[in-house]
Short mmCIF file of C-alpha atoms in Angstrom, two decimals:
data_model
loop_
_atom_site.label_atom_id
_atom_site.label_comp_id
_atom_site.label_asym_id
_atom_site.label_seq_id
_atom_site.Cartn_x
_atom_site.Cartn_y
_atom_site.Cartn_z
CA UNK A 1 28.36 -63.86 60.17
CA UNK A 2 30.02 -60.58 60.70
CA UNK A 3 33.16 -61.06 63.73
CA UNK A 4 35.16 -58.20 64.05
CA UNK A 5 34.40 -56.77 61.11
CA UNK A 6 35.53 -60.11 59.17
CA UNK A 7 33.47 -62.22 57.47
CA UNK A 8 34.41 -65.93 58.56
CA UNK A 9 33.44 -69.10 56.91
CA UNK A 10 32.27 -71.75 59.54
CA UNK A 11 34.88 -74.09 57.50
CA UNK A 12 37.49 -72.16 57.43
CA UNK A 13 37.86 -71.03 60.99
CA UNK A 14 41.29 -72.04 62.09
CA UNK A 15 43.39 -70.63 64.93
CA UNK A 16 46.97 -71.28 65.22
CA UNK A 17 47.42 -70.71 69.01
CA UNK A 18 50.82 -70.27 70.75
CA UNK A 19 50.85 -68.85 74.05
CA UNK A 20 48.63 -69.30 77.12
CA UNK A 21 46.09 -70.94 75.00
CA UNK A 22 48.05 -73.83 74.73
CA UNK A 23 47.13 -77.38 75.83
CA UNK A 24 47.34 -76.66 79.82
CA UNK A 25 48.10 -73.57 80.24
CA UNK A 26 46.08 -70.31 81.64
CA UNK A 27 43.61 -69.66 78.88
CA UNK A 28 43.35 -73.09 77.17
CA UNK A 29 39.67 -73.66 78.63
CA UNK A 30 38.92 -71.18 75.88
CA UNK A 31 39.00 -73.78 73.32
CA UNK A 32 36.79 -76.52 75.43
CA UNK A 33 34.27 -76.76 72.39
CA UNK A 34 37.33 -76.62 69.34
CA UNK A 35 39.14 -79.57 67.84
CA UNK A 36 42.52 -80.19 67.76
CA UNK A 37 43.73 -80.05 63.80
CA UNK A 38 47.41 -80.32 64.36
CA UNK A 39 49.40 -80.56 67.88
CA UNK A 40 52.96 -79.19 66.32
CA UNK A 41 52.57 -76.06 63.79
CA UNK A 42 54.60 -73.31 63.55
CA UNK A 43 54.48 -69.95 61.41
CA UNK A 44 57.06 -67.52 60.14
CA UNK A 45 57.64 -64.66 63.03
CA UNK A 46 58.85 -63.69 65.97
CA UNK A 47 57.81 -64.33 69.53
CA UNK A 48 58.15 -61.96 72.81
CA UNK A 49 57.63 -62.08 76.49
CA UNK A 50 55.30 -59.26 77.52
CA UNK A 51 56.14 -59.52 81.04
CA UNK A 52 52.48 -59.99 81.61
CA UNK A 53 52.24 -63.90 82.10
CA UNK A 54 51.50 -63.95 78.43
CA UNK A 55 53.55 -64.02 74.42
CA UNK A 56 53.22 -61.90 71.90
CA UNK A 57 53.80 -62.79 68.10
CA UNK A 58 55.06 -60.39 65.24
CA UNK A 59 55.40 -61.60 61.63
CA UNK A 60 58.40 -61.12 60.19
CA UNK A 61 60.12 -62.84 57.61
CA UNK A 62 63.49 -62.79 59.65
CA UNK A 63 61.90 -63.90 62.66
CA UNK A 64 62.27 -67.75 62.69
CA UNK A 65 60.04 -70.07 63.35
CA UNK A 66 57.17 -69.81 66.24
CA UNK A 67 55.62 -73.01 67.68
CA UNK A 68 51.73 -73.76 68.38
CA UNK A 69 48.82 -75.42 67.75
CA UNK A 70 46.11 -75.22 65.55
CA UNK A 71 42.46 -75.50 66.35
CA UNK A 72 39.50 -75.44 64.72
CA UNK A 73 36.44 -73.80 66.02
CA UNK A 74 33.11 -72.21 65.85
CA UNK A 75 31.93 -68.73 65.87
CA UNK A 76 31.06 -68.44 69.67
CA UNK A 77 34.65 -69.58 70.40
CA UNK A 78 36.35 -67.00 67.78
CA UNK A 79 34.48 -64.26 69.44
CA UNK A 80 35.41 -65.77 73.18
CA UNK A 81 39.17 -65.27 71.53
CA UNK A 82 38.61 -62.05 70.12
CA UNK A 83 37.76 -60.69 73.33
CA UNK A 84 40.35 -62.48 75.15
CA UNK A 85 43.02 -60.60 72.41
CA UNK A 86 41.28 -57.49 73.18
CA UNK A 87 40.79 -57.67 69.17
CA UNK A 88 37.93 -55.21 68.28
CA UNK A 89 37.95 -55.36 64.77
CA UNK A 90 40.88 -54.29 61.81
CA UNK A 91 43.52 -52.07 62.64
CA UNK A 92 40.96 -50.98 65.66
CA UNK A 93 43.32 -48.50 67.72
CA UNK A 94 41.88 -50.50 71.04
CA UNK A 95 44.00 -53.52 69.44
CA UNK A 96 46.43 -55.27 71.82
CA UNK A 97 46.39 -57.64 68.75
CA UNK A 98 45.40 -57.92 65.24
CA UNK A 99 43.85 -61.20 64.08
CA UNK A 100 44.89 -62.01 60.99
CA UNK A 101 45.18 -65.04 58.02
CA UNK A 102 48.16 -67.07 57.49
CA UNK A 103 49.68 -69.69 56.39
CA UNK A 104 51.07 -72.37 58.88
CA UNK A 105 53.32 -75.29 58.27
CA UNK A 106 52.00 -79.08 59.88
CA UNK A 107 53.91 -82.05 59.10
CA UNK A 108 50.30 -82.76 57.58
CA UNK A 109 51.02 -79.46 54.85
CA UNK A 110 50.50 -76.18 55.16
CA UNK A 111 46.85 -74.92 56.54
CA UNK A 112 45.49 -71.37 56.26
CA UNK A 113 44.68 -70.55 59.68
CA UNK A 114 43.72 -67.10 61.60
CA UNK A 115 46.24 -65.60 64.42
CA UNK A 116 46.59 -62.70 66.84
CA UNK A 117 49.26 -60.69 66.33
CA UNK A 118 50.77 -58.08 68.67
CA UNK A 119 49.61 -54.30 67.23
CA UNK A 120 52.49 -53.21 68.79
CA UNK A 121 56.21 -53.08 68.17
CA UNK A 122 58.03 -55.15 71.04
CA UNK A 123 61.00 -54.58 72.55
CA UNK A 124 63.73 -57.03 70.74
CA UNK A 125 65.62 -57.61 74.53
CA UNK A 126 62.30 -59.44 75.15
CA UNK A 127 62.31 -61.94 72.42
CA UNK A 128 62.47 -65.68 72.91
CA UNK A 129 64.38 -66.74 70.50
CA UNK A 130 63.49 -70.29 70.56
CA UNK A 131 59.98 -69.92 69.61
CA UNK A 132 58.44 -71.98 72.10
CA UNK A 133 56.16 -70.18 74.97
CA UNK A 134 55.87 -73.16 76.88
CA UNK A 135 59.45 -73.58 76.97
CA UNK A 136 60.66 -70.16 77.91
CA UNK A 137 57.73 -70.42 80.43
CA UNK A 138 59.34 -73.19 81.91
CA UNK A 139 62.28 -71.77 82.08
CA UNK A 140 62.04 -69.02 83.85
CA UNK A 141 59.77 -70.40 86.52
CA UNK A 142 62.40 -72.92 87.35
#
């Protein structure tokens, strides 16, 4: 099946997740009908506060390490978080993010999964260095 313009293979749909689709937080009702695969992931990048209640992720090589989840799930689910992403397809110019393949690291090995990343180029005075959402969300609320 076509999503996006990607063709995705029902056992290979993975999502490493690490923002407000988190296990409780905002969006995480999103993934009511996807497993769990591994509960501490993290990819090569660099993660941003928007300002917006929400992260955004670039990759970079440089960036450190962000944290997250991984999930897997089924087509109607992908296409819930494609339109959650406001993700229309490759290199769409409607993009807020790209989705994209990666590699993660698990303490289980390293797992191919899909992630949104931001289309954009963030401002670096809004990075969180540690890599952790939920922390820095903490954080600042307190």
């Amino acid at each position: 099946m076509m999503n996006g313009g990607t063709r995705v293979n029902r056992d290979e749909i993975r999502v490493f997740v690490y923002g407000t689709l988190l296990r409780n937080e905002a969006n995480h009702r999103r993934l009511k009908d996807a497993r769990l695969a591994a509960d501490q992931a993290h990819v090569q990048g660099a993660l941003y506060d928007t300002g917006r209640g929400y992260p955004s992720m670039v990759l970079r090589s440089d960036g450190g390490a962000v944290c997250g989840e991984i999930y897997e799930v089924d087509e109607a689910t992908l296409r819930s978080l494609d339109e959650l992403e406001d993700y229309y397809g490759p290199n769409d110019p409607r993009n807020e993010y790209e989705r994209v393949k990666v590699v993660a690291k698990t303490n289980q090995g390293d797992v191919s999964v899909w992630i949104y990343v931001y289309a954009k180029e963030p401002a670096e005075s809004d990075r969180i260095v540690t890599g952790d959402w939920r922390g820095h969300r903490r954080r600042r609320e307190s």
